[in-house]
Coordinates of C-alpha atoms and ligand atoms in Angstrom, one line a residue:
M2 CA -1.5 -84.1 -40.8
R3 CA 1.9 -83.6 -38.9
I4 CA 1.9 -80.6 -37.1
A5 CA 4.4 -78.9 -34.6
V6 CA 2.7 -75.0 -32.1
V7 CA 6.0 -73.7 -31.1
G8 CA 5.0 -71.9 -27.9
T9 CA 2.0 -72.9 -25.9
G10 CA 0.9 -70.2 -24.4
Y11 CA -2.7 -68.8 -25.0
V12 CA -3.2 -68.5 -28.3
G13 CA 0.0 -71.4 -29.4
L14 CA -1.9 -74.3 -26.5
V15 CA -5.3 -74.0 -27.9
T16 CA -4.5 -74.0 -31.9
G17 CA -1.9 -77.1 -30.9
A18 CA -5.1 -79.0 -28.8
C19 CA -8.1 -77.7 -31.0
F20 CA -5.9 -79.5 -34.7
A21 CA -5.1 -82.7 -33.0
D22 CA -8.9 -82.7 -31.6
L23 CA -9.5 -82.4 -35.7
G24 CA -7.9 -85.0 -35.9
H25 CA -4.1 -84.2 -36.3
D26 CA -0.7 -85.4 -35.2
V27 CA 0.5 -82.9 -33.4
A28 CA 3.9 -81.5 -31.1
C29 CA 3.9 -78.8 -29.2
V30 CA 7.5 -77.1 -27.6
D31 CA 8.0 -74.6 -25.3
I32 CA 10.8 -73.4 -23.9
S33 CA 9.8 -72.8 -20.5
A34 CA 10.6 -77.0 -18.9
E35 CA 7.7 -75.9 -16.5
R36 CA 4.9 -75.2 -18.6
V37 CA 5.9 -78.9 -20.4
E38 CA 6.1 -81.0 -17.5
K39 CA 2.3 -79.5 -16.0
L40 CA 1.4 -80.2 -19.4
R41 CA 2.3 -83.3 -20.2
S42 CA 0.3 -84.1 -16.9
G43 CA -2.1 -83.0 -18.0
H44 CA -2.4 -79.0 -16.2
I45 CA -3.9 -75.8 -18.3
P46 CA -1.1 -73.1 -16.6
I47 CA -3.6 -71.1 -17.6
Y48 CA -7.4 -70.5 -17.4
E49 CA -9.3 -71.2 -20.6
P50 CA -12.7 -72.1 -20.0
G51 CA -13.2 -76.0 -22.2
L52 CA -9.6 -76.1 -22.6
E53 CA -8.3 -78.9 -19.8
E54 CA -10.7 -81.6 -21.8
V55 CA -9.4 -80.5 -25.5
V56 CA -5.8 -81.5 -23.8
A57 CA -7.2 -84.0 -21.7
R58 CA -8.4 -85.6 -24.8
G59 CA -5.4 -85.1 -27.3
L60 CA -3.5 -86.6 -24.4
A61 CA -5.4 -89.4 -23.7
N62 CA -5.2 -90.3 -27.7
K63 CA -1.5 -89.5 -28.8
R64 CA -2.9 -87.2 -31.2
L65 CA -1.4 -84.7 -28.3
G66 CA 2.4 -84.4 -27.0
F67 CA 4.9 -81.7 -25.2
T68 CA 7.8 -81.3 -25.4
T69 CA 11.1 -78.9 -24.7
S70 CA 13.1 -80.4 -28.1
H71 CA 12.3 -78.1 -31.1
A72 CA 14.5 -81.0 -33.1
E73 CA 11.5 -84.0 -31.6
A74 CA 8.5 -81.3 -32.8
M75 CA 9.1 -81.2 -36.2
R76 CA 10.2 -84.7 -37.3
G77 CA 8.5 -85.3 -40.0
A78 CA 5.8 -81.8 -39.4
E79 CA 4.5 -80.4 -43.3
V80 CA 3.1 -77.4 -41.1
A81 CA 5.2 -75.3 -37.6
F82 CA 3.2 -72.7 -36.3
I83 CA 5.0 -69.9 -34.6
C84 CA 3.0 -69.0 -31.5
V85 CA 5.5 -67.2 -29.5
Q86 CA 5.2 -63.7 -28.2
T87 CA 5.3 -60.4 -29.5
P88 CA 5.3 -58.1 -27.1
P89 CA 5.7 -54.7 -26.5
R90 CA 8.7 -52.6 -27.1
E91 CA 9.7 -49.3 -25.1
D92 CA 8.4 -47.1 -27.7
G93 CA 5.9 -49.4 -28.9
S94 CA 6.6 -51.4 -31.3
A95 CA 6.4 -54.8 -31.4
D96 CA 10.0 -56.7 -29.9
L97 CA 10.2 -60.4 -32.5
S98 CA 13.5 -61.5 -30.4
Y99 CA 11.0 -64.0 -29.3
V100 CA 9.9 -64.6 -32.9
E101 CA 13.0 -64.7 -34.4
R102 CA 14.6 -66.7 -31.9
A103 CA 12.0 -68.9 -32.3
A104 CA 12.3 -69.1 -36.5
E105 CA 16.4 -70.5 -35.9
D106 CA 15.2 -73.0 -33.7
L107 CA 12.1 -74.4 -36.3
A108 CA 14.4 -73.6 -38.6
A109 CA 17.9 -75.2 -38.0
N110 CA 15.2 -79.2 -37.4
I111 CA 13.5 -78.7 -40.8
D112 CA 13.4 -82.4 -42.1
R113 CA 11.4 -82.0 -45.3
Y114 CA 9.0 -79.6 -46.9
V115 CA 7.4 -77.9 -44.7
V116 CA 4.9 -74.4 -44.2
V117 CA 6.0 -71.9 -41.9
V118 CA 3.0 -70.0 -40.4
N119 CA 3.7 -67.3 -38.2
K120 CA 0.6 -66.8 -36.1
S121 CA 1.9 -64.4 -33.0
T122 CA 0.8 -60.3 -33.9
V123 CA 3.6 -59.1 -35.5
P124 CA 3.5 -56.0 -37.5
V125 CA 4.2 -56.0 -41.8
G126 CA 7.7 -57.3 -43.0
A127 CA 8.1 -60.0 -40.3
R128 CA 7.1 -63.0 -42.5
D129 CA 10.0 -61.8 -44.7
L130 CA 12.0 -61.8 -41.5
V131 CA 11.0 -65.7 -40.8
E132 CA 12.0 -66.4 -43.9
R133 CA 15.6 -64.8 -43.9
I134 CA 16.1 -66.4 -40.8
A135 CA 14.8 -69.6 -41.5
R136 CA 16.8 -69.5 -45.3
R137 CA 19.8 -68.9 -42.9
R138 CA 19.7 -71.7 -41.0
L139 CA 18.1 -74.7 -42.8
P140 CA 19.8 -77.6 -43.8
E141 CA 20.7 -77.4 -47.3
N142 CA 18.8 -79.0 -50.7
L143 CA 15.4 -78.3 -47.5
E144 CA 13.0 -76.4 -48.9
F145 CA 10.0 -74.7 -46.6
D146 CA 7.9 -72.1 -47.8
V147 CA 6.7 -68.7 -44.8
A148 CA 2.9 -68.1 -43.8
S149 CA 1.3 -65.4 -42.6
N150 CA -2.4 -67.1 -40.2
P151 CA -3.6 -64.5 -37.7
E152 CA -5.4 -65.2 -35.1
F153 CA -8.6 -63.5 -34.0
L154 CA -9.4 -66.1 -31.0
R155 CA -10.3 -64.2 -28.1
E156 CA -9.0 -65.3 -24.0
G157 CA -12.3 -66.4 -22.6
T158 CA -14.0 -68.6 -25.2
A159 CA -10.9 -69.0 -27.2
V160 CA -11.8 -73.1 -27.5
F161 CA -15.3 -71.8 -29.8
D162 CA -13.5 -69.8 -31.3
F163 CA -10.8 -71.3 -32.6
M164 CA -13.3 -73.9 -33.8
H165 CA -15.7 -71.6 -35.1
P166 CA -13.5 -68.4 -36.7
D167 CA -15.7 -65.6 -38.9
R168 CA -12.9 -65.9 -41.4
V169 CA -9.3 -67.7 -41.8
V170 CA -6.9 -65.5 -43.2
I171 CA -3.8 -67.2 -45.0
G172 CA -1.0 -65.0 -46.3
T173 CA 1.8 -66.1 -48.7
A174 CA 2.4 -65.8 -52.4
S175 CA 3.2 -69.8 -52.2
E176 CA 0.5 -71.8 -54.1
R177 CA 2.1 -74.7 -52.5
A178 CA 1.8 -73.3 -49.0
A179 CA -1.3 -71.9 -49.6
G180 CA -3.0 -75.2 -50.7
V181 CA -1.4 -76.1 -47.6
L182 CA -3.5 -74.4 -45.3
T183 CA -6.6 -73.9 -46.7
A184 CA -6.8 -78.0 -46.8
L185 CA -6.5 -77.7 -43.0
Y186 CA -8.5 -74.8 -42.3
R187 CA -11.5 -75.9 -45.2
P188 CA -12.6 -78.4 -42.1
L189 CA -13.1 -75.6 -39.8
G190 CA -16.5 -74.5 -42.5
A191 CA -14.9 -70.7 -41.4
P192 CA -14.3 -67.9 -45.4
L193 CA -11.4 -68.5 -46.0
I194 CA -9.2 -64.9 -46.9
V195 CA -5.9 -66.1 -49.1
T196 CA -3.7 -62.6 -49.3
D197 CA -0.3 -61.5 -50.0
A198 CA 1.6 -61.7 -46.1
A199 CA 1.6 -57.7 -45.7
S200 CA -2.1 -57.6 -46.0
A201 CA -2.8 -61.0 -44.0
E202 CA -0.3 -59.2 -40.7
M203 CA -2.5 -55.3 -42.0
I204 CA -6.1 -57.4 -41.2
K205 CA -4.5 -58.5 -37.4
Y206 CA -3.7 -54.7 -36.4
A207 CA -6.5 -53.4 -39.1
S208 CA -8.8 -55.2 -36.9
N209 CA -8.0 -55.0 -33.6
T210 CA -7.4 -51.2 -33.2
F211 CA -11.1 -50.8 -35.3
L212 CA -12.2 -52.9 -31.9
A213 CA -10.0 -50.6 -29.4
T214 CA -11.5 -47.5 -31.9
K215 CA -15.4 -48.9 -30.7
I216 CA -14.3 -49.1 -26.9
S217 CA -12.6 -45.8 -27.1
F218 CA -15.2 -44.1 -29.1
I219 CA -18.1 -45.3 -26.6
N220 CA -16.4 -44.8 -23.7
A221 CA -16.3 -40.8 -25.5
I222 CA -20.2 -40.7 -25.3
A223 CA -20.3 -42.1 -22.0
N224 CA -18.6 -38.9 -20.3
L225 CA -20.9 -36.8 -22.9
C226 CA -23.7 -38.9 -21.2
D227 CA -22.8 -38.7 -17.4
A228 CA -22.1 -34.5 -18.0
V229 CA -25.6 -34.1 -20.5
G230 CA -27.2 -36.5 -18.2
A231 CA -28.1 -39.7 -21.2
D232 CA -28.3 -43.1 -21.0
I233 CA -25.5 -45.0 -22.2
K234 CA -27.2 -47.8 -22.2
D235 CA -30.1 -47.0 -24.5
V236 CA -27.5 -44.7 -26.4
A237 CA -25.7 -47.9 -27.5
L238 CA -28.9 -50.2 -28.0
G239 CA -30.1 -47.3 -30.4
M240 CA -26.8 -47.2 -32.5
G241 CA -26.1 -51.0 -32.2
Y242 CA -29.7 -51.7 -34.6
D243 CA -28.5 -49.5 -37.4
A244 CA -26.9 -52.9 -39.1
R245 CA -24.0 -51.1 -40.0
I246 CA -22.7 -50.1 -36.9
G247 CA -23.5 -53.6 -35.1
F248 CA -24.4 -53.9 -31.1
E249 CA -20.8 -55.5 -30.3
F250 CA -17.8 -53.6 -28.5
L251 CA -20.1 -50.5 -27.0
K252 CA -19.9 -51.1 -23.7
P253 CA -18.4 -48.0 -21.9
G254 CA -16.2 -49.4 -18.9
P255 CA -12.9 -48.9 -17.1
G256 CA -11.3 -49.1 -20.3
F257 CA -9.4 -51.8 -23.5
G258 CA -7.1 -53.8 -21.5
G259 CA -5.8 -57.1 -22.3
S260 CA -2.3 -58.5 -24.2
C261 CA -3.4 -57.6 -27.4
L262 CA -6.1 -54.1 -28.5
P263 CA -3.2 -51.4 -26.2
K264 CA 0.0 -53.3 -28.0
D265 CA -0.9 -54.2 -31.1
A266 CA -2.5 -50.0 -30.5
R267 CA 1.4 -48.7 -30.1
A268 CA 2.8 -51.4 -32.7
L269 CA 0.2 -49.8 -35.1
V270 CA 1.3 -45.4 -34.5
R271 CA 4.9 -46.9 -34.6
L272 CA 4.4 -48.6 -37.8
A273 CA 2.5 -45.4 -39.3
D274 CA 6.2 -43.2 -38.1
E275 CA 8.2 -45.5 -39.5
N276 CA 6.1 -45.1 -42.5
D277 CA 5.3 -41.6 -43.0
Y278 CA 2.5 -41.3 -41.2
D279 CA 1.0 -39.7 -38.3
F280 CA -2.2 -42.0 -37.6
H281 CA -3.0 -38.9 -35.0
L282 CA -7.1 -40.5 -35.1
L283 CA -5.7 -43.7 -33.3
R284 CA -3.3 -41.6 -31.1
G285 CA -6.6 -40.4 -29.7
V286 CA -8.1 -43.8 -29.9
I287 CA -4.9 -44.6 -27.1
R288 CA -5.8 -41.4 -25.5
V289 CA -9.4 -41.9 -24.7
N290 CA -8.2 -44.9 -23.0
E291 CA -6.1 -43.9 -21.1
D292 CA -7.5 -40.7 -19.8
Q293 CA -10.6 -43.7 -19.0
H294 CA -8.3 -45.2 -15.8
G295 CA -9.2 -41.2 -15.1
V296 CA -12.3 -41.2 -15.1
V297 CA -13.4 -44.1 -12.9
V298 CA -11.2 -42.9 -10.4
R299 CA -12.8 -39.1 -10.5
K300 CA -15.9 -41.9 -10.0
V301 CA -14.2 -43.3 -7.0
R302 CA -13.6 -39.6 -4.8
K303 CA -17.0 -38.5 -5.7
L304 CA -18.9 -41.7 -3.7
A305 CA -16.0 -42.2 -1.4
G306 CA -14.9 -38.4 -0.9
D307 CA -10.8 -38.0 0.0
L308 CA -8.7 -41.4 -0.7
E309 CA -5.7 -40.7 1.7
G310 CA -6.1 -43.5 4.0
A311 CA -9.1 -44.4 2.5
P312 CA -9.8 -48.5 2.1
V313 CA -11.4 -49.1 -1.4
A314 CA -13.4 -53.0 -2.3
V315 CA -11.9 -53.5 -6.1
W316 CA -14.0 -56.3 -7.7
G317 CA -11.9 -58.5 -10.8
I318 CA -8.3 -57.8 -11.8
A319 CA -8.4 -60.2 -14.8
F320 CA -8.8 -57.6 -18.0
K321 CA -12.4 -59.3 -18.3
P322 CA -14.1 -62.6 -16.8
N323 CA -13.3 -66.0 -17.9
T324 CA -9.5 -65.4 -18.0
D325 CA -6.9 -64.6 -15.7
D326 CA -4.5 -62.8 -18.1
T327 CA -4.0 -59.9 -16.0
R328 CA -2.1 -58.5 -19.1
D329 CA -2.0 -54.5 -19.1
S330 CA -5.7 -55.1 -17.1
P331 CA -7.0 -51.4 -17.3
A332 CA -8.5 -53.2 -13.7
I333 CA -4.8 -52.9 -12.8
A334 CA -4.6 -49.5 -13.9
V335 CA -6.8 -48.0 -11.6
V336 CA -5.8 -50.5 -8.8
R337 CA -2.6 -48.8 -9.1
R338 CA -4.1 -45.0 -9.4
L339 CA -6.3 -45.0 -6.4
I340 CA -2.7 -46.5 -4.5
D341 CA -0.9 -43.3 -6.2
A342 CA -4.0 -41.2 -4.3
G343 CA -3.8 -43.3 -0.6
A344 CA -6.6 -45.5 -1.0
I345 CA -6.2 -49.1 1.3
V346 CA -7.0 -51.3 -2.1
R347 CA -8.2 -55.1 -0.5
A348 CA -9.6 -56.8 -3.7
Y349 CA -11.2 -59.6 -4.9
D350 CA -11.3 -61.8 -8.4
P351 CA -12.3 -65.3 -9.0
V352 CA -9.2 -66.7 -10.7
V353 CA -6.1 -64.7 -11.1
S354 CA -3.2 -66.3 -9.3
E355 CA -2.0 -64.8 -5.5
E356 CA 1.2 -63.3 -7.1
V357 CA -0.3 -60.6 -9.0
F358 CA -1.8 -59.7 -5.5
E359 CA 1.3 -59.4 -4.2
Q360 CA 2.6 -57.8 -7.8
L361 CA 1.0 -55.4 -7.0
G362 CA 1.0 -54.9 -3.3
I363 CA -3.0 -55.1 -2.2
E364 CA -5.2 -57.6 -0.1
R365 CA -6.8 -59.9 -1.3
A366 CA -10.0 -61.4 -0.2
A367 CA -10.8 -64.3 0.0
G368 CA -14.2 -63.1 -1.7
P369 CA -16.1 -59.6 -2.9
I370 CA -18.2 -59.6 0.2
E371 CA -14.5 -60.1 2.2
A372 CA -13.3 -57.8 0.1
A373 CA -16.3 -54.6 1.5
E374 CA -15.8 -55.1 4.7
G375 CA -15.1 -51.5 6.3
A376 CA -14.7 -50.4 3.0
R377 CA -16.2 -46.6 2.1
A378 CA -16.2 -47.7 -1.8
V379 CA -17.0 -51.1 -3.7
V380 CA -15.2 -50.7 -7.7
V381 CA -16.4 -53.0 -10.3
L382 CA -13.2 -53.6 -12.9
T383 CA -14.0 -57.0 -14.2
E384 CA -17.8 -58.1 -15.1
W385 CA -17.5 -61.6 -13.6
N386 CA -21.5 -63.2 -14.0
E387 CA -20.9 -64.1 -10.1
F388 CA -20.7 -60.2 -8.6
R389 CA -24.9 -60.2 -10.3
W390 CA -26.1 -62.0 -7.6
L391 CA -24.8 -60.9 -4.5
D392 CA -26.7 -60.6 -1.1
F393 CA -26.7 -56.6 -1.9
E394 CA -28.1 -56.3 1.7
R395 CA -25.2 -58.1 3.0
L396 CA -22.5 -55.9 1.2
K397 CA -24.3 -53.1 2.7
G398 CA -24.3 -54.6 5.9
V399 CA -20.6 -55.5 5.8
M400 CA -19.5 -51.1 4.9
Q401 CA -18.8 -48.7 6.0
S402 CA -20.4 -46.6 3.9
P403 CA -22.6 -48.3 0.7
A404 CA -21.1 -47.2 -2.0
I405 CA -20.4 -49.0 -5.8
I406 CA -18.4 -47.3 -8.7
D407 CA -19.9 -49.6 -11.2
A408 CA -17.5 -49.3 -14.4
R409 CA -18.8 -52.1 -16.0
N410 CA -22.1 -51.7 -15.8
L411 CA -22.8 -54.8 -14.1
L412 CA -24.9 -53.9 -12.2
D413 CA -28.7 -52.7 -11.5
P414 CA -29.0 -49.6 -10.5
H415 CA -32.1 -48.8 -9.5
S416 CA -32.0 -52.2 -6.6
L417 CA -28.9 -50.9 -4.7
R418 CA -30.3 -47.7 -4.9
Q419 CA -33.4 -49.0 -2.9
H420 CA -31.4 -50.9 -1.0
G421 CA -29.7 -47.8 0.0
F422 CA -26.8 -47.5 -2.3
A423 CA -25.2 -44.3 -3.8
Y424 CA -24.2 -45.5 -7.6
E425 CA -22.2 -44.8 -9.7
G426 CA -21.3 -46.5 -13.1
I427 CA -20.6 -45.1 -16.8
G428 CA -22.5 -43.4 -19.7
R429 CA -26.0 -43.5 -16.6
Ligands
NAD516 P1 2.0 -65.8 -24.4 O1 3.1 -65.4 -23.7 O2 1.3 -66.9 -23.6 O3 2.8 -67.0 -24.9 C1 3.5 -67.4 -25.7 C2 5.2 -69.0 -24.9 O4 5.8 -68.8 -26.1 C3 4.9 -68.6 -23.8 O5 5.2 -70.0 -23.1 C4 7.0 -68.6 -24.1 O6 7.6 -70.1 -23.2 C5 6.7 -69.2 -25.0 N1 8.1 -69.7 -25.9 C6 8.6 -68.6 -26.5 N2 9.9 -68.5 -27.6 C7 9.8 -69.6 -27.1 C8 10.5 -70.5 -28.3 N3 11.9 -69.9 -29.2 N4 9.8 -71.8 -28.3 C9 9.7 -72.5 -27.6 N5 8.5 -72.0 -27.3 C10 8.7 -70.0 -27.2 O7 1.5 -65.4 -25.6 P2 -0.5 -65.3 -26.0 O8 -1.3 -65.1 -25.0 O9 -0.3 -67.2 -27.0 O10 0.8 -64.5 -27.7 C11 0.8 -65.4 -28.4 C12 1.0 -64.8 -29.7 O11 -0.6 -64.4 -30.7 C13 1.8 -62.8 -30.0 O12 1.6 -62.3 -31.3 C14 -0.5 -62.3 -29.8 O13 -0.5 -60.6 -29.4 C15 -1.1 -62.5 -30.4 N6 -2.5 -63.1 -30.0 C16 -3.1 -63.5 -29.3 C17 -3.6 -63.6 -28.2 C18 -4.6 -64.2 -27.1 O14 -5.6 -64.0 -26.6 N7 -3.7 -64.1 -26.0 C19 -4.6 -63.3 -29.8 C20 -4.6 -63.6 -30.8 C21 -3.6 -62.9 -31.2

């Protein structure tokens, strides 16, 4: 099949590269000339394990191409995926201007029957918006359908997730479009849910906000564990064995983050408001999440004392390991609060770019031990594996006072205490 992909960010690049790997001819278009230039020469502008190899294969066998021209990407395309960003507006609602622009750009270049597929996360009703825009710009005598096909991949394991989805959701009223998309996805062997567009759009928001709810719930329980002397690790284990609950997303931490959960939670609250439903459960989830940043800072104060002028080391800036994405990272929220409290923060992250450190106005250390030199406390904010296996005797030797606030419950408190560290986890 000939496929066009509009947008080569985390979702678009993975979608394009994986469909090419499955044997399709894929043309990816992006408005960023710099990004397209890099991709053409095989350079991946994001950190995503395994993606470079898939892109390289696609370029080598010429099944994958990159362009800045929508006309070129749309030439002969049978399916066109919209994978552009939908950032939050000031009021929390999803900014659809990139989706609108993408719909215009591709509609003007349709040259045969095509299924336009919205993969961006968009509130209910956006499929109809795309259809209206496309119809206005469509050359005469041509037919098209618009479907919603939300994406569930996770950064850090995006290629695996795309190739092995738990389910594929296709939202469209058109049998023809449903036929094209089920044929495209059937080789992945995942359950296919074909439904109307509104339900497909709602499935994405409901899934993400349910995950956010699980995280806020376990964070609230962890905070209570701290207060009453229970251990959240055992509590979560005891809960997780119940098949109705499961083990996933029961890890407490500094709060959920990333480019999806916080923005999607805010957007769903807005959607509820617009439909006269007060989604106070989800408002609570967001509030618990924001409070959690403060919980971490209080723990830093407990071990390091007054933070005015205090050197504090931070391990991890990305919103989770195996990605360089820092959008809505809880680590950044905590760093900002530490700076506001007067702390002098030096941080280390193995993949986050220099630019992010500069924007935060903090020093970037060459490694975790270097970040901790002279520090009064180390705060673990992203659970990168390399932090597990450090020489903790050496770490103790370089610090002003040996204290670790482990906001990811990554390290072993017993062994750290034996090394002479003061230790605070979340709920343990
Ligand atoms: P991103 O910001 O990484 O990438 C978007 C890309 O689209 C950018 O490269 C941008 O230059 C390009 N673009 C914007 N307008 C364009 C246009 N008119 N023509 C061509 N290119 C254009 O975004 P992302 O993280 O890939 O997310 C895309 C969508 O998928 C969002 O709605 C997001 O909520 C959703 N989503 C993201 C993830 C994730 O893990 N990142 C997972 C599931 C769903």
